[in-house]
mmCIF file of C-alpha atoms and ligand atoms in Angstrom:
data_model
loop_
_atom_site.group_PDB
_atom_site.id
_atom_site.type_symbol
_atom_site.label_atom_id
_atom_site.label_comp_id
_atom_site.label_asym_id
_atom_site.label_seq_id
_atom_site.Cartn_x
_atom_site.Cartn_y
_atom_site.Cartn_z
ATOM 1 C CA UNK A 152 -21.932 -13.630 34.318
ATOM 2 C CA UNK A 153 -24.328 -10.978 34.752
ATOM 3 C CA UNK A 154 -22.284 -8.281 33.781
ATOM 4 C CA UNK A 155 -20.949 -10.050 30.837
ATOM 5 C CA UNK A 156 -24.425 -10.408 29.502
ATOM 6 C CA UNK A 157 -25.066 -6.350 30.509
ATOM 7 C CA UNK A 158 -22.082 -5.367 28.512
ATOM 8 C CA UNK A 159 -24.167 -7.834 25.521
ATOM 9 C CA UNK A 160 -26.956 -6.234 25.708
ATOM 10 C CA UNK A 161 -25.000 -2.498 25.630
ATOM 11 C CA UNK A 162 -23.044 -3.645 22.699
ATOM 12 C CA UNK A 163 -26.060 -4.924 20.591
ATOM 13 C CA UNK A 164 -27.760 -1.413 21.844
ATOM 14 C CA UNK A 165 -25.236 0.532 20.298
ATOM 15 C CA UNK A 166 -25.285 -1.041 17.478
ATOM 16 C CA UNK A 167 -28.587 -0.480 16.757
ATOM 17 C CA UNK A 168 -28.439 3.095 17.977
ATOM 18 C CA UNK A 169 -24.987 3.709 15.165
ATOM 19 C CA UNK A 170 -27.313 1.752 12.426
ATOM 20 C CA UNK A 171 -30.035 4.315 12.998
ATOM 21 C CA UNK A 172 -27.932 7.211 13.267
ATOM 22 C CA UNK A 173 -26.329 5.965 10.119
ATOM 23 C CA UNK A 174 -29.189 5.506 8.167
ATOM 24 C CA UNK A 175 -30.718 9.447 9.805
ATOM 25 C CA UNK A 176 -27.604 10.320 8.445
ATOM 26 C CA UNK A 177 -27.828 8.883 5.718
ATOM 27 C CA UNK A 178 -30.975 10.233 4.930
ATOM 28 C CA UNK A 179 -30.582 13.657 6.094
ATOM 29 C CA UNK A 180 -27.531 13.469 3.954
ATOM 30 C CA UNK A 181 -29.726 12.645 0.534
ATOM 31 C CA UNK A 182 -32.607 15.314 1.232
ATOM 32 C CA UNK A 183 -29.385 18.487 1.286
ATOM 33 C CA UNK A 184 -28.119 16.330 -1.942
ATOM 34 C CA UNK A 185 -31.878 16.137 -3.464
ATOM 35 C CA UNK A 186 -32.456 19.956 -2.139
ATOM 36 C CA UNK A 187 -28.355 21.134 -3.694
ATOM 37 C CA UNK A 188 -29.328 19.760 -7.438
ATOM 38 C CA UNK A 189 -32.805 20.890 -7.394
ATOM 39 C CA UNK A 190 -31.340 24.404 -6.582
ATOM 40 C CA UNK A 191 -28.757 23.745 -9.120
ATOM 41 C CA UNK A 192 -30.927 22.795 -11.713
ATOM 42 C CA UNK A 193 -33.252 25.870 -11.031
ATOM 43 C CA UNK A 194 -30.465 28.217 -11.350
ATOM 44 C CA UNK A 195 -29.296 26.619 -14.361
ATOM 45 C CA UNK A 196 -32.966 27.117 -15.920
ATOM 46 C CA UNK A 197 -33.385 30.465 -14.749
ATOM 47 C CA UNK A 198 -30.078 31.140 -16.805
ATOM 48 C CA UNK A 199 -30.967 29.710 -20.102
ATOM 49 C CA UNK A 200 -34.490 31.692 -19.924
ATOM 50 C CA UNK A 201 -32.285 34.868 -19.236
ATOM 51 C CA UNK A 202 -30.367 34.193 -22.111
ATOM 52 C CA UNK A 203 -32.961 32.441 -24.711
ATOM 53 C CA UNK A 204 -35.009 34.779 -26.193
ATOM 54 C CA UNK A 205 -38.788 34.935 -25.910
ATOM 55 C CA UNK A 206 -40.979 33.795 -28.417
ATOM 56 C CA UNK A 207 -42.226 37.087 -29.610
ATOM 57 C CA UNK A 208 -43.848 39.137 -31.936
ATOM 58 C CA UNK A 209 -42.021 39.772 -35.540
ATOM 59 C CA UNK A 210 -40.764 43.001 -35.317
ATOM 60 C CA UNK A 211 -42.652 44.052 -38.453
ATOM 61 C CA UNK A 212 -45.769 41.308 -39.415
ATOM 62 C CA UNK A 213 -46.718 40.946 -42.688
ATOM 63 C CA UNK A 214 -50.224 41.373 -41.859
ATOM 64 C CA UNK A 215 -52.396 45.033 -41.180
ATOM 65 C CA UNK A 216 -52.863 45.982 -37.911
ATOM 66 C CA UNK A 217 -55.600 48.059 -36.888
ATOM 67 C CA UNK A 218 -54.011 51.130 -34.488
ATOM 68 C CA UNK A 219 -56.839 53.302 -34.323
ATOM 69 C CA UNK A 220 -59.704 55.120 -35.418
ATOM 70 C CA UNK A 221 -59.183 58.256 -36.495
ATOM 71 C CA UNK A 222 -61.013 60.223 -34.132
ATOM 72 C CA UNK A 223 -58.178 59.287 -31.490
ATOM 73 C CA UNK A 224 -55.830 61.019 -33.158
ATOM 74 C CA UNK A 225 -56.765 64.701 -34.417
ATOM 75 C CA UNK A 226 -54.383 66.824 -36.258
ATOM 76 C CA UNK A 227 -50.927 67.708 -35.008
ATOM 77 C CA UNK A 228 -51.820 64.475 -32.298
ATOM 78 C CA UNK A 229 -49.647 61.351 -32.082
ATOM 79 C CA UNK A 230 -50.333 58.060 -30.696
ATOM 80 C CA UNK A 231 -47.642 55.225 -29.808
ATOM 81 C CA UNK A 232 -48.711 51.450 -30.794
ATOM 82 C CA UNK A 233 -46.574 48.801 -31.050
ATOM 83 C CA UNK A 234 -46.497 47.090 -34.395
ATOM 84 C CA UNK A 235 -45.279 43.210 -34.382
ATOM 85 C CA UNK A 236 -43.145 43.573 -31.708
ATOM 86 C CA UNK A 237 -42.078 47.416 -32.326
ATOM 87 C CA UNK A 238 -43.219 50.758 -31.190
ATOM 88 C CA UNK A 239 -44.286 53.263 -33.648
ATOM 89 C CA UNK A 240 -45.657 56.488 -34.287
ATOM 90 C CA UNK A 241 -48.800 57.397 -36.022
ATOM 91 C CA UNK A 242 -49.536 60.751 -36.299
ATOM 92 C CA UNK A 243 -51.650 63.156 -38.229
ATOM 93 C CA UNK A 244 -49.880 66.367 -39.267
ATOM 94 C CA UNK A 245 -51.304 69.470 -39.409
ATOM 95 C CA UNK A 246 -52.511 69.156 -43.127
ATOM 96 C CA UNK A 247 -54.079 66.185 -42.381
ATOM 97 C CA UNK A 248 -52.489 63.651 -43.217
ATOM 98 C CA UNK A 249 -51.629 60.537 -41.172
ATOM 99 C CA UNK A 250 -48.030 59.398 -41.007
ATOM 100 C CA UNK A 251 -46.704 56.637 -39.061
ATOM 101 C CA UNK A 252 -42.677 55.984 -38.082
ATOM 102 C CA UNK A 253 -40.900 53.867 -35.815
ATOM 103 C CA UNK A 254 -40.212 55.461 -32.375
ATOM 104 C CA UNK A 255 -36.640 53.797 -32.132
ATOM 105 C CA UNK A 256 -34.211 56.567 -32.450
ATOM 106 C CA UNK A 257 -31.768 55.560 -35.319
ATOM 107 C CA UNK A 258 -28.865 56.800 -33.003
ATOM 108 C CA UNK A 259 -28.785 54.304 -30.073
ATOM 109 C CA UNK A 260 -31.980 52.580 -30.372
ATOM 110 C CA UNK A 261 -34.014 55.013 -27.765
ATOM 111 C CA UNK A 262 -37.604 55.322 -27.999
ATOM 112 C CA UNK A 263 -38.387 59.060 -29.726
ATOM 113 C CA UNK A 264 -41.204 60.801 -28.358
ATOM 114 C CA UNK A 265 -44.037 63.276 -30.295
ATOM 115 C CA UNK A 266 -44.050 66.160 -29.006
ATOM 116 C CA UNK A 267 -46.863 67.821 -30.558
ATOM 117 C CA UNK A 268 -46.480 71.494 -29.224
ATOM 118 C CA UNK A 269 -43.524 71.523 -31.120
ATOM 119 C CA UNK A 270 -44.503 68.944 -34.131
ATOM 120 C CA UNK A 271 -41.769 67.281 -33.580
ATOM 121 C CA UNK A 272 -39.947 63.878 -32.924
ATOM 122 C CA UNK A 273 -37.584 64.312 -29.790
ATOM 123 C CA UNK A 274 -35.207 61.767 -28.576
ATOM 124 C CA UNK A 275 -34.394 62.381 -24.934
ATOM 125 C CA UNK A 276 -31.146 60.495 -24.985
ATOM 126 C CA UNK A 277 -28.904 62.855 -26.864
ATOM 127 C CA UNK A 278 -31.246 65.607 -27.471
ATOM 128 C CA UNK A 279 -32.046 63.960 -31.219
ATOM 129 C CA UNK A 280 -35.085 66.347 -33.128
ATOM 130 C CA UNK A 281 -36.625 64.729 -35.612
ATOM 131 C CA UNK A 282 -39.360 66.790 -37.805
ATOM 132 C CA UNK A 283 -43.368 65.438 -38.831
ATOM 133 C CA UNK A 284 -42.084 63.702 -41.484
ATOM 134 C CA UNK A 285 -38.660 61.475 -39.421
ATOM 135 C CA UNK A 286 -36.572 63.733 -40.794
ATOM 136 C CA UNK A 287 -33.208 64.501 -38.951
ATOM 137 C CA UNK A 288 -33.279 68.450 -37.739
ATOM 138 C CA UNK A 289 -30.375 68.127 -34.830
ATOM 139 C CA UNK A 290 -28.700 65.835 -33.290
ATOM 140 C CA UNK A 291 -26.735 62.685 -33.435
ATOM 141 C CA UNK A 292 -29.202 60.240 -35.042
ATOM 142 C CA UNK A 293 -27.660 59.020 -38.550
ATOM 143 C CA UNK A 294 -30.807 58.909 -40.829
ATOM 144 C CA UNK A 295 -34.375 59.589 -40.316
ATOM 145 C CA UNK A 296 -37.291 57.485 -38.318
ATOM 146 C CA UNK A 297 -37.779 54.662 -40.564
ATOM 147 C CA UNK A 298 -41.293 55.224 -42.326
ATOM 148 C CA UNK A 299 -44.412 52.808 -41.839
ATOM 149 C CA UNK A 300 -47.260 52.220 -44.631
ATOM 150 C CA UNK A 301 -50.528 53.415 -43.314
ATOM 151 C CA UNK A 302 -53.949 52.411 -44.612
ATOM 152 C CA UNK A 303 -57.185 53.955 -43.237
ATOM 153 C CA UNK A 304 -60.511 52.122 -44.152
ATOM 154 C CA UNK A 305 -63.948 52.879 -42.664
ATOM 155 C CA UNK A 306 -62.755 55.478 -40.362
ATOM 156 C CA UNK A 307 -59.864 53.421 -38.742
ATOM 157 C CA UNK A 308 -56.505 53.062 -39.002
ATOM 158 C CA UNK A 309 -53.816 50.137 -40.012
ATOM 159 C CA UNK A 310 -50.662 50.038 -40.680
ATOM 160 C CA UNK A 311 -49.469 47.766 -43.204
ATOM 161 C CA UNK A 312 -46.234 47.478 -42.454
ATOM 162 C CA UNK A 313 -42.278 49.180 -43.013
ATOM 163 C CA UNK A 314 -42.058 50.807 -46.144
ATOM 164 C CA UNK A 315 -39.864 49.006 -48.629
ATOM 165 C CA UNK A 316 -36.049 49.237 -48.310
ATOM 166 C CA UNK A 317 -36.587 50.639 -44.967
ATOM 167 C CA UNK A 318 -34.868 48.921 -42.102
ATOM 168 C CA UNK A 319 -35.282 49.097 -38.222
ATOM 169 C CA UNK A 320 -32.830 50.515 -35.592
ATOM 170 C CA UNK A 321 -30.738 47.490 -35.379
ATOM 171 C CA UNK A 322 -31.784 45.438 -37.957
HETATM 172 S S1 FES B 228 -30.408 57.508 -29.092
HETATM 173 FE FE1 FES B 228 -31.585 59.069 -29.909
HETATM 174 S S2 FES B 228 -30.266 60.737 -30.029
HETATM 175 FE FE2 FES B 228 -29.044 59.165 -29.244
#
């Protein structure tokens, strides 16, 4: 009689201890579930970022931007600014005159540096040289640096924007 009601006791035990190692389980198995698609979905968002792009600058605005005054750059100087979304060149030759072109090489799309030793525009991908006024001298770039309008008003500097017909590495 006893042990009958021993082995009762045992069995409802058990049963208790399999419902709560059911319902740990249970639960331990929806937290790695809830912790899987949360990874998922992070990975999945960190994709479309990669591939959407930002919301940027245009790559040439409409409207002037000031780039300096023109103290900062004295003759046969440089200075790159970035126009819209764009890096470009204003310089003042040695005539004085200011000048301003996009530093993307027409070649392959490599930013062109002023080298104003030389007065020139070199890219240092494939050796491109590129005289004061974008003009191709060597090298593999197809046409010249695409030319920017330039305004100057009370000592400082804008550019206006590409010059007509002109078109970006790219574009
Ligand atoms: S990208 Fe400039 S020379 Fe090739």
């Amino acid at each position: 009689m006893r042990g009958q009601k021993m082995s009762k006791v045992n069995i409802i035990d058990q049963a208790e201890r399999t419902t709560e190692l059911t319902t740990r389980r249970d639960f331990v198995t929806w937290l790695l579930g809830g912790a899987i698609f949360i990874s998922a979905l992070a990975a999945v968002w960190s994709v479309i970022r990669f591939i959407t792009p930002p919301k940027s600058a245009p790559a040439s605005p409409t409207e002037a931007q000031l780039v300096a005054s023109v103290d900062e750059i004295p003759r046969g100087a440089g200075k790159q600014v970035v126009f819209g979304s764009k890096p470009v060149w204003v310089i003042q030759d040695k005539k004085g005159n200011y000048k301003a072109f996009s530093a993307i090489c027409t070649h392959l799309g490599c930013i062109a540096e002023w080298q104003q030793d030389k007065q020139i525009f070199f890219c240092p991908c494939h050796a491109g040289v590129l005289d004061e006024n974008g003009k191709v001298i060597s090298g593999p770039p197809p046409r010249p640096l695409p030319p920017y309008n330039l305004e100057t008003k009370d000592d400082r500097i804008y550019i206006t924007g590409l010059k007509e017909g002109e078109r970006l590495y790219g574009a």
